[in-house]
Coordinates of N, CA and C in Angstrom, one line a residue:
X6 N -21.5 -16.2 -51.0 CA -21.9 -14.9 -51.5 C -22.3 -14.8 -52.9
X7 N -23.0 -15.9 -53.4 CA -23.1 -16.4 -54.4 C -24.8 -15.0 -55.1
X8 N -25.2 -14.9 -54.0 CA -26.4 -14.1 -54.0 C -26.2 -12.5 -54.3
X9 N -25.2 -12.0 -54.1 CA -24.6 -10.4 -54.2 C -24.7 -10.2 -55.8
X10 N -25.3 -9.2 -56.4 CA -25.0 -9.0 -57.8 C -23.9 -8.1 -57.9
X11 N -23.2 -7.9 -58.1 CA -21.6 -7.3 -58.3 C -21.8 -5.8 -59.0
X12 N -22.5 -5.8 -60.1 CA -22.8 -4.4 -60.4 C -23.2 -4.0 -59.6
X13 N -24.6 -4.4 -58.7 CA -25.6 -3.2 -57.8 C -24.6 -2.8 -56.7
X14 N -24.0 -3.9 -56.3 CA -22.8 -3.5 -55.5 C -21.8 -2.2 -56.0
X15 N -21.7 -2.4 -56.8 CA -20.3 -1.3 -57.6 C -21.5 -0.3 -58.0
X16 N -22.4 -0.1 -58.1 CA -23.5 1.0 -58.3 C -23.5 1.7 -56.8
X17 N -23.9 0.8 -55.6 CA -23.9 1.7 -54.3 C -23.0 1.9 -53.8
X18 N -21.5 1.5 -53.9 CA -20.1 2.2 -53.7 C -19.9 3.3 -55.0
X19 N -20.5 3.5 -56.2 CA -20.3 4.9 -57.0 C -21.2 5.9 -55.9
X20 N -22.1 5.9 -55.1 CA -23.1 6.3 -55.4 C -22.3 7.0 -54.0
X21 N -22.7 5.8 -52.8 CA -21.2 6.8 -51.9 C -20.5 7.6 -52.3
X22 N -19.4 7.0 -53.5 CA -18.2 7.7 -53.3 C -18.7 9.3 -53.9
X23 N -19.3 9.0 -54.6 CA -20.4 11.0 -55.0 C -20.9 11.5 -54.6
X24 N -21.8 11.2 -53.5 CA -22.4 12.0 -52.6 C -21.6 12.2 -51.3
X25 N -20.3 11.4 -50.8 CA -20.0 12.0 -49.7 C -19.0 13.1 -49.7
X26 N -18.0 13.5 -51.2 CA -17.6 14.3 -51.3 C -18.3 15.9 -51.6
X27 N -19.6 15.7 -52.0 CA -20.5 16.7 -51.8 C -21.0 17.4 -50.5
X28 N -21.0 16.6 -49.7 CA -21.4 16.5 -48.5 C -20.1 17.4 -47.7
X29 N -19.1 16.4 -47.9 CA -17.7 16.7 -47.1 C -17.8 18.4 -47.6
X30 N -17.9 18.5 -48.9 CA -17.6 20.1 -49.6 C -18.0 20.9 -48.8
X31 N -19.6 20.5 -48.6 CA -21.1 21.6 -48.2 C -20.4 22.0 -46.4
X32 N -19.9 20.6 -45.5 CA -19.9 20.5 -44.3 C -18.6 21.7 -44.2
X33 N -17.4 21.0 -45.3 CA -16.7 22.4 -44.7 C -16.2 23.7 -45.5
X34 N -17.6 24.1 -45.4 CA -17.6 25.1 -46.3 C -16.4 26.6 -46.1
X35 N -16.5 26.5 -44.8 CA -14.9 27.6 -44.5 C -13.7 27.5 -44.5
X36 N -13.8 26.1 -44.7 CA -12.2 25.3 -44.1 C -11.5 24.8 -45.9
X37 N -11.9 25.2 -47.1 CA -12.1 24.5 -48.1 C -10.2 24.9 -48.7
X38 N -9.8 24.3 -48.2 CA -8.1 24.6 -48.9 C -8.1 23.1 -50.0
X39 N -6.8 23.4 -50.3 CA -6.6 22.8 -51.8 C -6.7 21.1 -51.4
X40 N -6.2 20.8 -50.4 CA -6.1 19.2 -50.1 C -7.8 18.9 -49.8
X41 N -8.5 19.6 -49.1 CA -10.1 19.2 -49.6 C -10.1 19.0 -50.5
X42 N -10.1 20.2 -51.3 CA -10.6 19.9 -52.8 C -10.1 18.5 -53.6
X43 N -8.8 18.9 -53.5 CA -8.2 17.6 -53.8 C -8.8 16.1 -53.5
X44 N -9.1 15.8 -51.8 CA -9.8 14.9 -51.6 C -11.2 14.7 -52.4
X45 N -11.8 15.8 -52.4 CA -13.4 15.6 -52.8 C -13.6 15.0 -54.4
X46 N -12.2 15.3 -54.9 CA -12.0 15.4 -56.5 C -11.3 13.7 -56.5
X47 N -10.5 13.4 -55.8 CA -10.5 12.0 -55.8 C -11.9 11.0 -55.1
X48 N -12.5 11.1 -54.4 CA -13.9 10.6 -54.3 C -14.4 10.6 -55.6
X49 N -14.7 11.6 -56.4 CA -15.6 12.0 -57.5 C -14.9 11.1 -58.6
X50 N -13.4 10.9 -58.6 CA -13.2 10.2 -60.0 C -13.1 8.5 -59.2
X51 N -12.8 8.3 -58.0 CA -13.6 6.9 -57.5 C -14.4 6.5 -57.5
X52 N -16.2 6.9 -57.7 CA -17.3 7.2 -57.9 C -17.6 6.8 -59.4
X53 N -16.8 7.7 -60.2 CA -17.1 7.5 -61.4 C -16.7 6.2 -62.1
X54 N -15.7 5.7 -61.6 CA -14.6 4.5 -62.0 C -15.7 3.2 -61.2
X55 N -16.4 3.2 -60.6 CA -17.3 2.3 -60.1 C -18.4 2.2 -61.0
X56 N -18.8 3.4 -61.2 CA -20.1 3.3 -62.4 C -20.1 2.5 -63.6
X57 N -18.5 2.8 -63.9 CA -17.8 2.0 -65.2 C -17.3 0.5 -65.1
X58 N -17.0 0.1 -63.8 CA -17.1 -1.1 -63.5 C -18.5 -1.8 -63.2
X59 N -19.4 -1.0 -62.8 CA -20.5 -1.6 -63.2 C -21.2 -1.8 -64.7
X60 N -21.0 -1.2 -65.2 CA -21.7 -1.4 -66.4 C -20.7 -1.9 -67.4
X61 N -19.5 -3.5 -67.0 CA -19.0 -4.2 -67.6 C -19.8 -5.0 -68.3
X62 N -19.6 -5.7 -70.0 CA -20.8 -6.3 -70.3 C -21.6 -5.0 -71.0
X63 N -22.0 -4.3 -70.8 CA -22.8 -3.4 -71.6 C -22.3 -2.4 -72.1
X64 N -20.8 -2.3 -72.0 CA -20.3 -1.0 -72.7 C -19.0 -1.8 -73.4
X65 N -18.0 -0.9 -74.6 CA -17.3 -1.5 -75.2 C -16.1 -1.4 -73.8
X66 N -15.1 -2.8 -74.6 CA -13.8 -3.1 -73.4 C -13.3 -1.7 -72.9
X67 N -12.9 -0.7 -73.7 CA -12.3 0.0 -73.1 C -12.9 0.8 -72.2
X68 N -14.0 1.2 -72.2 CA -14.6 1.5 -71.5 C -15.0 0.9 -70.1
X69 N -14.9 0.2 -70.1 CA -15.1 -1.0 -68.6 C -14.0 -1.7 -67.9
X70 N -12.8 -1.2 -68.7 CA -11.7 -1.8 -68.2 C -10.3 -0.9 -68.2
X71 N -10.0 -0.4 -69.1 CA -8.9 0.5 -68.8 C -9.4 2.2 -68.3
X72 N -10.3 2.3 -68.5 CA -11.0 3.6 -68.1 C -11.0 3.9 -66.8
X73 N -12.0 2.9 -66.4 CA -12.4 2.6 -64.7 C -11.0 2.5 -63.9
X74 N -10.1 1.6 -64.6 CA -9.0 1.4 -64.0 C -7.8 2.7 -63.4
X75 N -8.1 2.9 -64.9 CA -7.1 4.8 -64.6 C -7.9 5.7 -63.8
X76 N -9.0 5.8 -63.8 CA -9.9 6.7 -62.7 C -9.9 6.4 -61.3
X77 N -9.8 5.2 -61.3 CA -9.2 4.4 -60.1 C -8.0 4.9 -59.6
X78 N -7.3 4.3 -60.1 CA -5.6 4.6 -59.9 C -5.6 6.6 -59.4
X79 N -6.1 7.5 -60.8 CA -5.4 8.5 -60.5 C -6.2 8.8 -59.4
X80 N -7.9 8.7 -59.2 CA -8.6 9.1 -57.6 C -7.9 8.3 -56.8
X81 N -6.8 7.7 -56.3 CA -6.4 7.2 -55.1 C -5.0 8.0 -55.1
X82 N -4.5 8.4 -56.2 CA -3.5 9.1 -56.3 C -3.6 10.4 -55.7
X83 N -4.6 10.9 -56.1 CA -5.1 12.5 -55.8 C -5.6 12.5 -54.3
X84 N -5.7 11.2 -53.6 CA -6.0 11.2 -52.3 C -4.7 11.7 -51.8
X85 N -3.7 10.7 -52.2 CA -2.2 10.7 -51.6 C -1.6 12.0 -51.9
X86 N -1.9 12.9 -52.6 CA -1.7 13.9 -52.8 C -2.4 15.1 -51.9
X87 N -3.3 14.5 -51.7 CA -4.0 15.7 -51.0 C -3.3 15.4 -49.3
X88 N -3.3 14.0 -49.2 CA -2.4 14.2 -47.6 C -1.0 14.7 -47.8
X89 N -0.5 14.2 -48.8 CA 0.5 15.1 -48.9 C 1.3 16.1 -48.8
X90 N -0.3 17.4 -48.8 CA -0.5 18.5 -49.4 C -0.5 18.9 -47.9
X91 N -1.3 18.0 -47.0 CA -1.6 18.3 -45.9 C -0.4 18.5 -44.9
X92 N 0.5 17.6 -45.4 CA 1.7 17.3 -44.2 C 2.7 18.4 -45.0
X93 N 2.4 19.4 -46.3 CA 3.5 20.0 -46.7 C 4.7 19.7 -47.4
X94 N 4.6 18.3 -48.3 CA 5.2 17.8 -48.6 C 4.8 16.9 -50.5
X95 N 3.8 17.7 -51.0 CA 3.4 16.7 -52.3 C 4.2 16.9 -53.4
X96 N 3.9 16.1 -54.0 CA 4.5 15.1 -55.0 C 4.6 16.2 -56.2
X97 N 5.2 16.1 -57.3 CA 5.3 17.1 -58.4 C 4.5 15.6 -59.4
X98 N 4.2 17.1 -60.1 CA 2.5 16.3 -61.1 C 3.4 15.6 -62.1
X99 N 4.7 15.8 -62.6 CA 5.4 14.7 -63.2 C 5.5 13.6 -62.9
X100 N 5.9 13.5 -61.6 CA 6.0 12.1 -60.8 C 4.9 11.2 -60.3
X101 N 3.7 12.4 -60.3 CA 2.4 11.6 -60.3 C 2.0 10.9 -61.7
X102 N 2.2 11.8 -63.1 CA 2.1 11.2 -64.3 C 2.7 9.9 -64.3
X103 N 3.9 9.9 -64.2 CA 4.7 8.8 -64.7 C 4.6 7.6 -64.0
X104 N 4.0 7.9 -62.6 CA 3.5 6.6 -61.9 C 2.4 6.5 -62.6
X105 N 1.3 6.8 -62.8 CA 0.2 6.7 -63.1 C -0.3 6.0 -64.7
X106 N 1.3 6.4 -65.7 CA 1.3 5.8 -67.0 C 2.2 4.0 -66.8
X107 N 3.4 4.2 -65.2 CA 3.4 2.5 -65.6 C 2.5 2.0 -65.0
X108 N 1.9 2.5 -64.3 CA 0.4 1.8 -64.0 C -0.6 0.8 -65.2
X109 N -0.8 2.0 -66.0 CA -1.5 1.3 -66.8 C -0.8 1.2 -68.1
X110 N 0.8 1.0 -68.1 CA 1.7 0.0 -69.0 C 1.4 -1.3 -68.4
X111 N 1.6 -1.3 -66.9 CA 1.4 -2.7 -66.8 C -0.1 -3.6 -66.5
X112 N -0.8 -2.8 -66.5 CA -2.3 -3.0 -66.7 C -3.2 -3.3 -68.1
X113 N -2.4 -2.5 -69.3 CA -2.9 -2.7 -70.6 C -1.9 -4.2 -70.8
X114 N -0.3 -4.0 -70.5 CA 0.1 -4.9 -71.1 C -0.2 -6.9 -70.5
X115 N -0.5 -7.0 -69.2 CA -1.6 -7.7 -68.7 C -2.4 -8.3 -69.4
X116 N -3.1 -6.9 -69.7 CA -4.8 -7.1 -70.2 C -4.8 -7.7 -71.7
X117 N -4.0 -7.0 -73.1 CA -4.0 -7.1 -74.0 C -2.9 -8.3 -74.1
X118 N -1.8 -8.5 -73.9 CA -0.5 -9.7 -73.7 C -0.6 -10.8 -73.4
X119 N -0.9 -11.3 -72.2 CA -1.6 -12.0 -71.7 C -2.8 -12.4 -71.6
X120 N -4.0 -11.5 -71.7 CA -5.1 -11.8 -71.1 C -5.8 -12.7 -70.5
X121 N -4.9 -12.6 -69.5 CA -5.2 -13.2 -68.3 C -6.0 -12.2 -67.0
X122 N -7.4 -12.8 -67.1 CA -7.7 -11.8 -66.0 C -7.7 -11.8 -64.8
X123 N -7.3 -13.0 -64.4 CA -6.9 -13.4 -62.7 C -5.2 -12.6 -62.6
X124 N -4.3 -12.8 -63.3 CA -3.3 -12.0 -63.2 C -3.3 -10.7 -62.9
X125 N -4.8 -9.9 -64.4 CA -4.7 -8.6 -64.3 C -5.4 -7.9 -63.2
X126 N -6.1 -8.5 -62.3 CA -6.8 -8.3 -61.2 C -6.0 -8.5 -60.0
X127 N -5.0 -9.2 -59.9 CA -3.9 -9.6 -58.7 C -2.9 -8.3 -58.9
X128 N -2.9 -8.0 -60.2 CA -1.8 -6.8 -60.3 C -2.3 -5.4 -59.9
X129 N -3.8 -5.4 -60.2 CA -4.2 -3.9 -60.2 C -4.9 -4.1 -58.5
X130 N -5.2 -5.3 -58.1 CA -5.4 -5.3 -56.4 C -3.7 -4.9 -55.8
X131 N -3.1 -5.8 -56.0 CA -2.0 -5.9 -55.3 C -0.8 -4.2 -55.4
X132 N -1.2 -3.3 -56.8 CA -1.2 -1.9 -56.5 C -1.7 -0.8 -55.5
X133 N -3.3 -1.2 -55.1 CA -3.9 -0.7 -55.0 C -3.9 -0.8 -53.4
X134 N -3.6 -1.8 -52.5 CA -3.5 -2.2 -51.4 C -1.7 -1.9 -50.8
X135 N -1.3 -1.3 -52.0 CA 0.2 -0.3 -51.6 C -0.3 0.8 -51.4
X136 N -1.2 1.3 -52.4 CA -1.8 2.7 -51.9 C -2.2 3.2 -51.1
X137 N -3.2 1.9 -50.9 CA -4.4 2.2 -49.4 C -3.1 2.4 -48.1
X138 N -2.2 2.0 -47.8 CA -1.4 1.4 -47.0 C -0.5 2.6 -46.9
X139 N 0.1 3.3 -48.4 CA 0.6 4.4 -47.9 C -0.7 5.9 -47.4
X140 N -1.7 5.7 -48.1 CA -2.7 6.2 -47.3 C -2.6 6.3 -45.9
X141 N -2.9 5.0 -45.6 CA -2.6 5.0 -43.8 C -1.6 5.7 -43.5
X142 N -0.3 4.8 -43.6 CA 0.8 5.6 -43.1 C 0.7 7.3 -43.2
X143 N 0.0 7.8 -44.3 CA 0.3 9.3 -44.2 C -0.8 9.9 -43.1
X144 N -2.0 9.0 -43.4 CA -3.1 9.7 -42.3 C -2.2 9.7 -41.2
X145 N -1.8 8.5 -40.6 CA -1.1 8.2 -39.1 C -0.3 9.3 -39.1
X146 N 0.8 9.6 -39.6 CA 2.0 10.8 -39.7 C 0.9 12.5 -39.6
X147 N -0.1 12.4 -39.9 CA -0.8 13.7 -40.2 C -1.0 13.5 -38.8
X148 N -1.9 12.6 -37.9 CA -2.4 11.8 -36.7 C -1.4 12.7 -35.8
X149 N -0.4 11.9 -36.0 CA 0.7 12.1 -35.2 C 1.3 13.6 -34.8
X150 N 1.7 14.0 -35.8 CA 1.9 15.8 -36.3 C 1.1 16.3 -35.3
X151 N -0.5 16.9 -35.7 CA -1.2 17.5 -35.4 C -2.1 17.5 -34.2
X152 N -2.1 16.0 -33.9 CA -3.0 15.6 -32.9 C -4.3 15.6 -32.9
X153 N -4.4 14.9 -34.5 CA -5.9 14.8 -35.0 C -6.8 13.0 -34.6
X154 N -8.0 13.5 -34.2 CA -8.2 12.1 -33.8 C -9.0 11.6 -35.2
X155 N -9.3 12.1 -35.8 CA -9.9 12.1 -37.4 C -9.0 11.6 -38.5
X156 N -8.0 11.8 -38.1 CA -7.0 11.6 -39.0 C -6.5 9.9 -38.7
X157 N -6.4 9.2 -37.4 CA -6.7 8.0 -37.0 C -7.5 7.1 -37.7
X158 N -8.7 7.4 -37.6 CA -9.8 7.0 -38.2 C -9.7 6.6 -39.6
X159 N -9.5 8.0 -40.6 CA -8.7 7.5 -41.7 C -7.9 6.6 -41.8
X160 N -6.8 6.6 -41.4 CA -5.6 5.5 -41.4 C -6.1 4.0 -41.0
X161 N -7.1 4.0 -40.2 CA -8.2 2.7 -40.0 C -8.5 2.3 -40.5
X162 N -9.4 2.9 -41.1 CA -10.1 2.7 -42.6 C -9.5 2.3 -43.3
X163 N -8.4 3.0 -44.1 CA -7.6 2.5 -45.0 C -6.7 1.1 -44.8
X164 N -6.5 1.0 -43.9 CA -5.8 -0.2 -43.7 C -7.3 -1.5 -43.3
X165 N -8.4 -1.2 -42.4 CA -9.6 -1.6 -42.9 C -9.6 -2.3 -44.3
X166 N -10.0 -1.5 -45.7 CA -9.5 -1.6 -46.9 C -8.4 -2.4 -47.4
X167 N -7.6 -2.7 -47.3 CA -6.1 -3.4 -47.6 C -7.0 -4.9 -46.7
X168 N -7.4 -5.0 -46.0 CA -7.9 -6.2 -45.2 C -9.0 -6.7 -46.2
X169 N -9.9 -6.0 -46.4 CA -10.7 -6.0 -47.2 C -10.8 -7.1 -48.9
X170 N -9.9 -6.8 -49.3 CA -9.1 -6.7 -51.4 C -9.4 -8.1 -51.2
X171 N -8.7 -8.6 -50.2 CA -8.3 -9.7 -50.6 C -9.6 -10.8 -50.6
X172 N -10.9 -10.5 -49.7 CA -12.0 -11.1 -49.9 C -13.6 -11.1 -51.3
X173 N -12.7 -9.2 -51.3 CA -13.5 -8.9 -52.7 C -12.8 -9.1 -54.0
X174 N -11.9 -9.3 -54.0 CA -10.9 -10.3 -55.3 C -11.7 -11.7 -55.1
X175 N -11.8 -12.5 -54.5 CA -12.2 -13.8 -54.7 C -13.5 -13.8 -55.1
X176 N -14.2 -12.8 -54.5 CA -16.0 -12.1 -54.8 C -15.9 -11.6 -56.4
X177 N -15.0 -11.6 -57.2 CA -14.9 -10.7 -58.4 C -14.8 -11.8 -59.1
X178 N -13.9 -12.8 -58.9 CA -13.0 -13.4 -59.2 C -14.0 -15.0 -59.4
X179 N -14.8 -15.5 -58.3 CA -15.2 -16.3 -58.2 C -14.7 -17.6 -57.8
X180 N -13.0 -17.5 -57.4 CA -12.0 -18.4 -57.2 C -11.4 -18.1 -55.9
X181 N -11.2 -19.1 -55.5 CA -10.1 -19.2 -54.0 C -8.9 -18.7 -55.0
X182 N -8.0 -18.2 -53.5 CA -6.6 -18.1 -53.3 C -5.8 -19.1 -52.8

């Protein structure tokens, strides 16, 4: 996969993750309660956090690395929150903070301590494939509740994704496991 340019790639996953929450908005224009929004607003900071991974190399460190990362983190957070929201049960925005700050304690301290980037990339995949995963699990439990066949799909997907990390880590990475 020596042929893939990595940015253009992380340019047409920003470029998805912005136009489909636009889309999602326009489609359900009557149905628009707070866990939409919520979803469409994690898309948009996923989107944005790809742009910034693209343009590694041409912007300063922090910008390409703890930025992207936190936009990352909290758009997948704001996902979990939005199913959350769905099943009647979300999270208080303290407990989303304070996950979200040892996130990137242990992400800066990685990055800056260490600097090791194969570590700091095994740490912020191997977060991020807890997420996807509780993702699933919540889509399935929504699935299950309501008797959504949409909501399946998601949970696919997401767990799709978790299958996924571990091929595009090595693609980042350049290195076997």
């Amino acid at each position: 996969l020596q042929f893939l340019h990595v940015p253009s790639l992380l340019l047409i996953l920003a470029l998805v993750d912005l136009i489909m929450p636009v889309v999602a908005y326009m489609i359900l224009e009557g149905r628009r309660h707070r866990a939409v929004k919520l979803w469409c607003s994690g898309d948009l900071l996923l989107g944005l956090s790809m742009v910034f991974f693209a343009l590694r190399g041409q912007v300063p460190d922090w910008v390409s690395f703890p930025l992207p990362n936190f936009l990352m983190f909290v758009g997948i957070m704001v996902r979990i929150q939005s199913l959350r929201l769905d099943l009647g049960a979300p999270m208080s925005l303290r407990v989303m903070a304070a996950i979200t700050a040892l996130f990137m304690l242990g992400h800066e301290g990685i990055r800056l301590g260490f600097q090791d980037e194969w570590l700091r990339l095994i740490y912020t995949q191997s977060i991020h494939v807890v997420m996807y995963v509780a993702l699933a699990a919540l889509a399935w439990r929504i699935a299950r509740q309501e008797q959504r066949h949409a909501a399946r799909w998601i949970s696919g997907v997401y767990m799709l994704l978790v299958v996924a990390i571990i091929p595009f880590t090595r693609l980042l990475t350049g290195t076997s496991i």
